[in-house]
PDB file of C-alpha atoms in Angstrom:
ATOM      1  CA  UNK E   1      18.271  26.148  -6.828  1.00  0.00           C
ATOM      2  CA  UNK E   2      15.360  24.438  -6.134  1.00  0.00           C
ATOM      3  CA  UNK E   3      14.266  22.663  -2.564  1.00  0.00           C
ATOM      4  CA  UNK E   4      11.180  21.743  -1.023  1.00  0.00           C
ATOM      5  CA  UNK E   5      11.545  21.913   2.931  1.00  0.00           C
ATOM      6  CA  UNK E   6       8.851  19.859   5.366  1.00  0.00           C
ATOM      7  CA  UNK E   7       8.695  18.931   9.038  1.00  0.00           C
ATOM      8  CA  UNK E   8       9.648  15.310   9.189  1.00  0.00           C
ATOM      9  CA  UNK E   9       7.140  14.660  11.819  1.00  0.00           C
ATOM     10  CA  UNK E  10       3.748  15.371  12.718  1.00  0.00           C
ATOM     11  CA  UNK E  11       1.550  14.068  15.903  1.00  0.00           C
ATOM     12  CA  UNK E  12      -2.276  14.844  16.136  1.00  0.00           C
ATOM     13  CA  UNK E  13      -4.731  12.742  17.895  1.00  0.00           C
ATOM     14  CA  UNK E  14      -7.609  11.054  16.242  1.00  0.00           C
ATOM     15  CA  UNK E  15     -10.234  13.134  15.506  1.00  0.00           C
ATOM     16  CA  UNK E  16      -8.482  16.291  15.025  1.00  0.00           C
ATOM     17  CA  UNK E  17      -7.430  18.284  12.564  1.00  0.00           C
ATOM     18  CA  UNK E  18      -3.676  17.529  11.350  1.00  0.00           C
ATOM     19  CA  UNK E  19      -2.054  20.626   9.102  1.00  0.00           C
ATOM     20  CA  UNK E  20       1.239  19.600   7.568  1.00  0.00           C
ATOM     21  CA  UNK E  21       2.909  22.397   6.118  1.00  0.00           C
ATOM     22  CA  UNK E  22       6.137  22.825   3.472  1.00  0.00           C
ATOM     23  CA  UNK E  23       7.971  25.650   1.775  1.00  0.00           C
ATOM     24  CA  UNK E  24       9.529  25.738  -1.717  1.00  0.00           C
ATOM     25  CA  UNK E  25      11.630  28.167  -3.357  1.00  0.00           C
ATOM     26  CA  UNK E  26      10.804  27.922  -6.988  1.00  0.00           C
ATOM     27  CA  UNK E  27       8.870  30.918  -8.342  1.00  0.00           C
ATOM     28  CA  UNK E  28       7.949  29.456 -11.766  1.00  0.00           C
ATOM     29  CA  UNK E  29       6.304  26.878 -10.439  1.00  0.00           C
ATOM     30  CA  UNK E  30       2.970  26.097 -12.089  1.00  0.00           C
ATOM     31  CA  UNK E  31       1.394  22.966  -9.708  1.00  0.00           C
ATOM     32  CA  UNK E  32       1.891  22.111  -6.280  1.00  0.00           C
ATOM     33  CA  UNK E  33       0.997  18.321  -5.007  1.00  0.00           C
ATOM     34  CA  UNK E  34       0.198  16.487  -1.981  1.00  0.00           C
ATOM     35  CA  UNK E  35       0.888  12.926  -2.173  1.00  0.00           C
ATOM     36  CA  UNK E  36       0.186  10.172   0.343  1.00  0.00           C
ATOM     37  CA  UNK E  37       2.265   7.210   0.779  1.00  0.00           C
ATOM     38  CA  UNK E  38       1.106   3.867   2.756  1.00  0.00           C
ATOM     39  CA  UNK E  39       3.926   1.670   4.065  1.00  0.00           C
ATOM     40  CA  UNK E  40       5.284  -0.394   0.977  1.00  0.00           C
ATOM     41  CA  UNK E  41       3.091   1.339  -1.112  1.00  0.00           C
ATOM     42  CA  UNK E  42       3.865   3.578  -4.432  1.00  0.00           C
ATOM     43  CA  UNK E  43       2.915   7.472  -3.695  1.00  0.00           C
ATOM     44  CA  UNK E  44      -0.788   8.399  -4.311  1.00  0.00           C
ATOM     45  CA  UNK E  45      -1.959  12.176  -5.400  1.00  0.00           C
ATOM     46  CA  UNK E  46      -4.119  13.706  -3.204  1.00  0.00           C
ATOM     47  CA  UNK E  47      -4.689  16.756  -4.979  1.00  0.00           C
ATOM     48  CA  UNK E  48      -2.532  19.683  -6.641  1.00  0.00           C
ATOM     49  CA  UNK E  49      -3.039  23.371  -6.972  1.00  0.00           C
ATOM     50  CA  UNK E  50      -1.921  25.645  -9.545  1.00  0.00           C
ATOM     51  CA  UNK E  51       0.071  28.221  -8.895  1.00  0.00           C
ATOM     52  CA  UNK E  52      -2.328  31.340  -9.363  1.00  0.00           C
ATOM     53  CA  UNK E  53      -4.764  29.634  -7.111  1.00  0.00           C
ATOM     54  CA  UNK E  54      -4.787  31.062  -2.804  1.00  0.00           C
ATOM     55  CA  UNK E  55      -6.924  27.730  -1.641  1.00  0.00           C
ATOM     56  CA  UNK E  56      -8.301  24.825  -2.852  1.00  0.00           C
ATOM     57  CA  UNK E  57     -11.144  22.469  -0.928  1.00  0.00           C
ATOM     58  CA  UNK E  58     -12.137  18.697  -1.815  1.00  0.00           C
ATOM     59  CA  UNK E  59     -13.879  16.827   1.114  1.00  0.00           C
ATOM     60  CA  UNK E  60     -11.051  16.497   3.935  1.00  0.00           C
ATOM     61  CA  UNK E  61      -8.956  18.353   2.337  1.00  0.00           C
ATOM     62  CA  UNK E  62      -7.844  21.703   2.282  1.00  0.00           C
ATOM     63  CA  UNK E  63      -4.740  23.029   0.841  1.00  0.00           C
ATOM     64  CA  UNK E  64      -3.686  26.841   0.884  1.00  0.00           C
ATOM     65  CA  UNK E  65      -0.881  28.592  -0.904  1.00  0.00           C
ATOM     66  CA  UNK E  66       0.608  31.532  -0.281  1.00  0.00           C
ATOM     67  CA  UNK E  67       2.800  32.448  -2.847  1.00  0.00           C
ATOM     68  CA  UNK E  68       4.588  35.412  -1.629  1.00  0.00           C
ATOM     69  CA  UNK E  69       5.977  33.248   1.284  1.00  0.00           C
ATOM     70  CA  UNK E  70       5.885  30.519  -1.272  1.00  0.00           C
ATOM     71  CA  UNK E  71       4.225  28.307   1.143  1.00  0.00           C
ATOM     72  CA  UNK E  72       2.057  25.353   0.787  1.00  0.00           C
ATOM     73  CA  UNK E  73      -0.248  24.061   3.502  1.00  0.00           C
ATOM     74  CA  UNK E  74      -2.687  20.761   3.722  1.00  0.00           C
ATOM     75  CA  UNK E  75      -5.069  20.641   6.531  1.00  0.00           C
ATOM     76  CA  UNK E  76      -7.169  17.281   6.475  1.00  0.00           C
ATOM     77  CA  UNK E  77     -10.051  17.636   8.868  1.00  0.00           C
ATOM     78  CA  UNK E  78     -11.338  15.169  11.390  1.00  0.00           C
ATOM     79  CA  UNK E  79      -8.114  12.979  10.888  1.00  0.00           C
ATOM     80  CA  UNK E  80      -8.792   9.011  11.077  1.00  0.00           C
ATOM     81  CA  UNK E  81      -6.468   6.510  11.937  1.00  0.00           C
ATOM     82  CA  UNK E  82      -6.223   5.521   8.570  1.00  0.00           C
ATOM     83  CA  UNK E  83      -4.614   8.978   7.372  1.00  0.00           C
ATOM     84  CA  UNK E  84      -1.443   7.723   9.276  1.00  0.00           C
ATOM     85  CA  UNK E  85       1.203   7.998   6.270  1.00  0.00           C
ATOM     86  CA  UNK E  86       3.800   9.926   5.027  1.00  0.00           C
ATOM     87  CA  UNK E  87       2.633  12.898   3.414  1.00  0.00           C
ATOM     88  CA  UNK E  88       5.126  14.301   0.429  1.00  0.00           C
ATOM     89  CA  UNK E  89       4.760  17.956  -1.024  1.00  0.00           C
ATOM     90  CA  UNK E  90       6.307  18.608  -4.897  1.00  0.00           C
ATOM     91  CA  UNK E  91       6.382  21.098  -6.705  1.00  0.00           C
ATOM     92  CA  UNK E  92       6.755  21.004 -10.899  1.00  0.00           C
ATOM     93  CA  UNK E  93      10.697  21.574 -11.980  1.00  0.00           C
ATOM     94  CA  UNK E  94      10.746  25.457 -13.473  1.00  0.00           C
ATOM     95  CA  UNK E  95       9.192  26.200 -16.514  1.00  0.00           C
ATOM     96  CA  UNK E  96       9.335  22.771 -18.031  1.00  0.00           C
ATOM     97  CA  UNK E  97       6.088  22.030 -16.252  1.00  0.00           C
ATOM     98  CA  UNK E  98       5.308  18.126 -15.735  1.00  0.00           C
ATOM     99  CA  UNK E  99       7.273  17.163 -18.591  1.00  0.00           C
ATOM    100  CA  UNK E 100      10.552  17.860 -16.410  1.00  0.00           C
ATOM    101  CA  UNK E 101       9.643  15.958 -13.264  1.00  0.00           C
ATOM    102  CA  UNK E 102       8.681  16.826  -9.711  1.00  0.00           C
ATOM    103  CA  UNK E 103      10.953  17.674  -6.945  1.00  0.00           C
ATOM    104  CA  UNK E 104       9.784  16.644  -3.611  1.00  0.00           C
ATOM    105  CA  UNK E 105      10.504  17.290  -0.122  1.00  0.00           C
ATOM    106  CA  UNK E 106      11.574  14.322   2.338  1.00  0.00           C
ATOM    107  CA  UNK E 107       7.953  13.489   3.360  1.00  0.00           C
ATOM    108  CA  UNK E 108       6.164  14.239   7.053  1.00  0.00           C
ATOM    109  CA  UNK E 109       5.038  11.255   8.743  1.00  0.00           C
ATOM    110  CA  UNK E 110       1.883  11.831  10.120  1.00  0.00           C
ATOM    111  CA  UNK E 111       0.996   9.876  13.445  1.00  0.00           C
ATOM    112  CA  UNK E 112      -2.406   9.269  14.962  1.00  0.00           C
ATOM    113  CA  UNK E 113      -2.787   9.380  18.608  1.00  0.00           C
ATOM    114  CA  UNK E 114      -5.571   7.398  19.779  1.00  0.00           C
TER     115      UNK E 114
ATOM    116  CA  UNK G   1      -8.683   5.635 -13.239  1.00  0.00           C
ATOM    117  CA  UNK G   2      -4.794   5.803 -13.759  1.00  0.00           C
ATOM    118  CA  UNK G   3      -2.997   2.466 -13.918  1.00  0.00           C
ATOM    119  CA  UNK G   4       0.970   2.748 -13.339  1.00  0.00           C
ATOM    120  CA  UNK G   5       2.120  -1.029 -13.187  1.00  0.00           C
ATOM    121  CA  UNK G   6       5.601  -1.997 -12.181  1.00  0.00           C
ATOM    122  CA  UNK G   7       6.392  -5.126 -12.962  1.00  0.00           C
ATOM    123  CA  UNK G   8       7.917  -6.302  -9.597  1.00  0.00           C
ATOM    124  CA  UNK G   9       7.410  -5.422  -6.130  1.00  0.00           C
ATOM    125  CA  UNK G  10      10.291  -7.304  -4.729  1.00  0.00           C
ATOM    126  CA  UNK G  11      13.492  -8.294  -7.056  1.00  0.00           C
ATOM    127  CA  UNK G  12      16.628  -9.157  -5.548  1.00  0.00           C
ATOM    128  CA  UNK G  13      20.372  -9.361  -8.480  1.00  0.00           C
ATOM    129  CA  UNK G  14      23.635  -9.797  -8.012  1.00  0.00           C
ATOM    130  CA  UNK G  15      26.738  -7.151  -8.409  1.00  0.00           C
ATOM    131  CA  UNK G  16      27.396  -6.779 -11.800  1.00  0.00           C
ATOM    132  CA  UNK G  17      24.105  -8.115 -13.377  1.00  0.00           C
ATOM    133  CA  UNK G  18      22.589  -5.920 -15.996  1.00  0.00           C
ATOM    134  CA  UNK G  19      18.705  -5.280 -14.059  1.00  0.00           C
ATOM    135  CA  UNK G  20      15.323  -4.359 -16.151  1.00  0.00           C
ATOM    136  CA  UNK G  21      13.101  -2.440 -14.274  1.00  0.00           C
ATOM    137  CA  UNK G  22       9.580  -2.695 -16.115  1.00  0.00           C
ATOM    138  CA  UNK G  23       6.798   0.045 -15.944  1.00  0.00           C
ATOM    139  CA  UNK G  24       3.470   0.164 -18.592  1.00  0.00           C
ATOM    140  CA  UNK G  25       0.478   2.627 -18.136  1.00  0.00           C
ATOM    141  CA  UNK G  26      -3.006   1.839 -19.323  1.00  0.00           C
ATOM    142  CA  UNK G  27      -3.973   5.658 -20.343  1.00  0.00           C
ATOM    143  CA  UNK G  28      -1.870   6.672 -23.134  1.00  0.00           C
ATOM    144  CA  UNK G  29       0.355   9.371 -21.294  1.00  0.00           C
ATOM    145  CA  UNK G  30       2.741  11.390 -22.872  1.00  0.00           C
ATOM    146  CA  UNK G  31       5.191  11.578 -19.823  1.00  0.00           C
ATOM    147  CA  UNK G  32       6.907   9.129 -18.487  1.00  0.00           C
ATOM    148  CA  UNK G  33       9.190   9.184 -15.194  1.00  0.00           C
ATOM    149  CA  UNK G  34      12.111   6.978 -13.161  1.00  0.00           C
ATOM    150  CA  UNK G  35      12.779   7.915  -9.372  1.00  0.00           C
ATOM    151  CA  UNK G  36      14.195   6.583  -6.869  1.00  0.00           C
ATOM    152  CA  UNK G  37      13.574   6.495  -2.828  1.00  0.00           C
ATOM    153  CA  UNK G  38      15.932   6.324  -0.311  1.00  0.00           C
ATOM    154  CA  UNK G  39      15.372   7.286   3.464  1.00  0.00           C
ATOM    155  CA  UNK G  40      16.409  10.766   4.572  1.00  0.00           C
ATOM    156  CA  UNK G  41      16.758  11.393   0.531  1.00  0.00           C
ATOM    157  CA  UNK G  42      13.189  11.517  -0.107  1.00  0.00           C
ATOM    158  CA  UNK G  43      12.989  11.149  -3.964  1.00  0.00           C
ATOM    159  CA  UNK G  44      14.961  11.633  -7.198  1.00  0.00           C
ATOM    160  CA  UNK G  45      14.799  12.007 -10.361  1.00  0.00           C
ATOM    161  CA  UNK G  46      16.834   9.363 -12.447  1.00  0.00           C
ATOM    162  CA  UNK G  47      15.352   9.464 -15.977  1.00  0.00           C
ATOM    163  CA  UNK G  48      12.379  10.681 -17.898  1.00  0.00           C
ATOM    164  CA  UNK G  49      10.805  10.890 -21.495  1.00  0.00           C
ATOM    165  CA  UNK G  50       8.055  13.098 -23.257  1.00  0.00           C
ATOM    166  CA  UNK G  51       7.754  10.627 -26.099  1.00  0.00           C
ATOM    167  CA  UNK G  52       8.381   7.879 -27.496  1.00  0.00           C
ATOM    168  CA  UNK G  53      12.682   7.085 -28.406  1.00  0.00           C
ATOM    169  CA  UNK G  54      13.041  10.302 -26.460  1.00  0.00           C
ATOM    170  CA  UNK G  55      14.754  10.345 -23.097  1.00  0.00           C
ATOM    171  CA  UNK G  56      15.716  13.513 -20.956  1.00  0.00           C
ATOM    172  CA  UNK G  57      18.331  12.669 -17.638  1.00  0.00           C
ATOM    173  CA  UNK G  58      16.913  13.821 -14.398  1.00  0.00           C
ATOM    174  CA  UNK G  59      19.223  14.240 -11.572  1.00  0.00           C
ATOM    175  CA  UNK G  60      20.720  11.278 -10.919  1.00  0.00           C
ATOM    176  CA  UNK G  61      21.111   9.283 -14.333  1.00  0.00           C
ATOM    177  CA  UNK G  62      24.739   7.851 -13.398  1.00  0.00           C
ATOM    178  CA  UNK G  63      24.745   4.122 -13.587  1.00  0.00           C
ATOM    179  CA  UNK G  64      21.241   4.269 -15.267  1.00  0.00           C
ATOM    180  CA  UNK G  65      20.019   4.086 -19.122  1.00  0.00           C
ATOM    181  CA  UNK G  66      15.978   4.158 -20.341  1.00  0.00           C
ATOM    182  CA  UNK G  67      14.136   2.946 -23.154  1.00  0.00           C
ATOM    183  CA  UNK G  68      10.897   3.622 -24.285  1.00  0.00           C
ATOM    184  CA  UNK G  69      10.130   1.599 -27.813  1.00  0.00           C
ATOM    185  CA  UNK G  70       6.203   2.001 -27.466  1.00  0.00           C
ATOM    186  CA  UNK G  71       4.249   5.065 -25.593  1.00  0.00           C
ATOM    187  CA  UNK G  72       2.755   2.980 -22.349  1.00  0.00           C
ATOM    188  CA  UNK G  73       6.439   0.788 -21.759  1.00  0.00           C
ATOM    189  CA  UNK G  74       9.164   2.668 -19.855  1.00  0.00           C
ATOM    190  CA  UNK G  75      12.155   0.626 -18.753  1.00  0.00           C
ATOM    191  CA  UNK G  76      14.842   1.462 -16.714  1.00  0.00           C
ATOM    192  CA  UNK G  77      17.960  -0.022 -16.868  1.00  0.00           C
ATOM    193  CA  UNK G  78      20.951  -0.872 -14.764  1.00  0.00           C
ATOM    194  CA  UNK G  79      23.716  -1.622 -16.981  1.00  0.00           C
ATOM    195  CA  UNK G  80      26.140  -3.293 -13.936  1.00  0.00           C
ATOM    196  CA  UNK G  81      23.995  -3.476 -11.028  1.00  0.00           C
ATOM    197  CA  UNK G  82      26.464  -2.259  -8.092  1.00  0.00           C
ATOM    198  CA  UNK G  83      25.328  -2.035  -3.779  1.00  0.00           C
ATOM    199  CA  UNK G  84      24.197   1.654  -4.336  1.00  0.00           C
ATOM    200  CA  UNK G  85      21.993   1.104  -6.303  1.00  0.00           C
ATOM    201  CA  UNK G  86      19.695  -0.834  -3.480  1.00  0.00           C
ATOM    202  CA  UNK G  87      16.454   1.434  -3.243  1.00  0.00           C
ATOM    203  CA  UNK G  88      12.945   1.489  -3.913  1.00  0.00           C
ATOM    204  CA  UNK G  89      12.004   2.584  -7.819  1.00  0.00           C
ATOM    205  CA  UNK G  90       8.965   3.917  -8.569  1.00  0.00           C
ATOM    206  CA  UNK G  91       7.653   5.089 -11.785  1.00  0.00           C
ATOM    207  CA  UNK G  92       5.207   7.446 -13.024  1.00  0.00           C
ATOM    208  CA  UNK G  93       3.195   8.686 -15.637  1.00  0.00           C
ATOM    209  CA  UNK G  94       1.201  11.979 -16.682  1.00  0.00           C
ATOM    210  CA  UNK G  95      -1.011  13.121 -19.389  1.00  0.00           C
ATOM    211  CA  UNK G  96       0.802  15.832 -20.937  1.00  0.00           C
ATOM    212  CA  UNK G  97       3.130  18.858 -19.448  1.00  0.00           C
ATOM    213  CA  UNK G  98       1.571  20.506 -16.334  1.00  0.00           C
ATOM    214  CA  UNK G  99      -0.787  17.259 -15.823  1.00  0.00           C
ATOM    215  CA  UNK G 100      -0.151  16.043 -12.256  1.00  0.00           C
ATOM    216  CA  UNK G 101       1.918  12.521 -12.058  1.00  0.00           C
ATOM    217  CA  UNK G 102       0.288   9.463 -11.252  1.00  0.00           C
ATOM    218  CA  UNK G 103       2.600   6.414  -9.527  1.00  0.00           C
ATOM    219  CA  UNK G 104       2.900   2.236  -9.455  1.00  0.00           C
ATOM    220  CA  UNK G 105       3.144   1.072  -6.325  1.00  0.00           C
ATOM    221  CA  UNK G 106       7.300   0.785  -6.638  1.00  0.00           C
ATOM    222  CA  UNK G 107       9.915  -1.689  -6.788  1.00  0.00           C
ATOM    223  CA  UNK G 108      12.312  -2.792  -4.196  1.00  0.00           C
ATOM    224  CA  UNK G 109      15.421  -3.118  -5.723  1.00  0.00           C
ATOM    225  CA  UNK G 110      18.264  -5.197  -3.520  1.00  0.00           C
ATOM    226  CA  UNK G 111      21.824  -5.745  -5.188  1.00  0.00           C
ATOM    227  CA  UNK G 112      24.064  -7.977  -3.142  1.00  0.00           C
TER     228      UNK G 112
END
């Protein structure tokens, strides 16, 4: 079946860099997400990766897959006390692709220590 | 930029009242999605649809029912609104099949 597993909680102090990590168990899949959700906020896509891809960069941001573990990684750099969320990893349901919804993991709350 | 809109943040009903949950995007996606979000349940899939008058059930559809007349409206529906169904909703929207999902900022359902 499918499952997306994450650490619930993450602590890193301001300034460095915070690496929040999940493992899925779907082979087909063809994307992997990051989304960020504020508190009382909807969810808010950081960035994706596609499934033949080992790393992908934009500003901040740095996610790396490793497929043969099937595990997804996203390492934001220099981490500001605005990054405080809960960060959600998904992965696309088999090989209906977006069209068949996202299943997520249960989110890592990322805390900034001063 | 994407524009999910939900057309409540905060709605409170009673048991038993049939609920309308409201959700329109501004860039003529394909996809359309229902979840819901519960604490230590992270999110699920209640509904979603590839078209317009077409409607797929996602993993939790009990209790539930969709429409989609026109290709940015999805509505979700709770027929007889009962306590379990308290949660946050959130919809979402993508392009096209492998397109990433974009979200509205949720509603927060109560049912007393």
């Amino acid at each position: 079946g499918e499952d997306v597993e994450q650490s619930l909680f993450l602590s890193v102090r301001e300034g460095d860099s915070s690496v929040i990590n999940c493992t899925y168990t779907d082979s087909s899949s063809t994307y992997l997400y990051w989304y960020k959700q504020e508190p009382g906020a909807g969810l808010q896509l950081l960035t994706y990766i596609f499934s033949n891809m080992d790393m992908k960069q934009d500003q901040r941001l740095t996610v790396l897959l490793n497929k043969k573990d099937k595990h997804l990684s996203l390492r934001i750099a220099d981490t500001q006390t605005g990054d405080s969320a809960i960060y959600f990893c998904a992965e696309s349901k088999g090989s209906g692709g977006g069209a068949d919804g996202l299943t997520f993991g249960k989110g890592t709350h990322l805390i900034i220590q001063p | 930029d994407v524009k999910v809109t939900q057309s409540s943040r905060y709605l409170v009903k009673r048991t038993g009242e049939k609920v309308f949950l409201e959700c329109v995007q501004d860039m003529d996606h394909e996809n359309m999605f229902w979840y819901r979000q519960d604490p230590g349940l992270g999110l699920r899939l209640i509904y979603f649809s590839y078209d317009v008058k077409m409607k797929e059930k996602g993993d939790i559809p009990e209790g539930y029912s969709v429409s989609r007349e026109k290709k940015e409206r999805f509505s979700l529906i709770l027929e007889s609104a009962s306590t379990n169904q308290t949660s946050m909703y959130l919809c979402a929207s993508s392009l096209r099949d492998h397109q990433p999902q974009h979200f509205g900022d949720g509603t927060r359902l109560s049912i007393l």
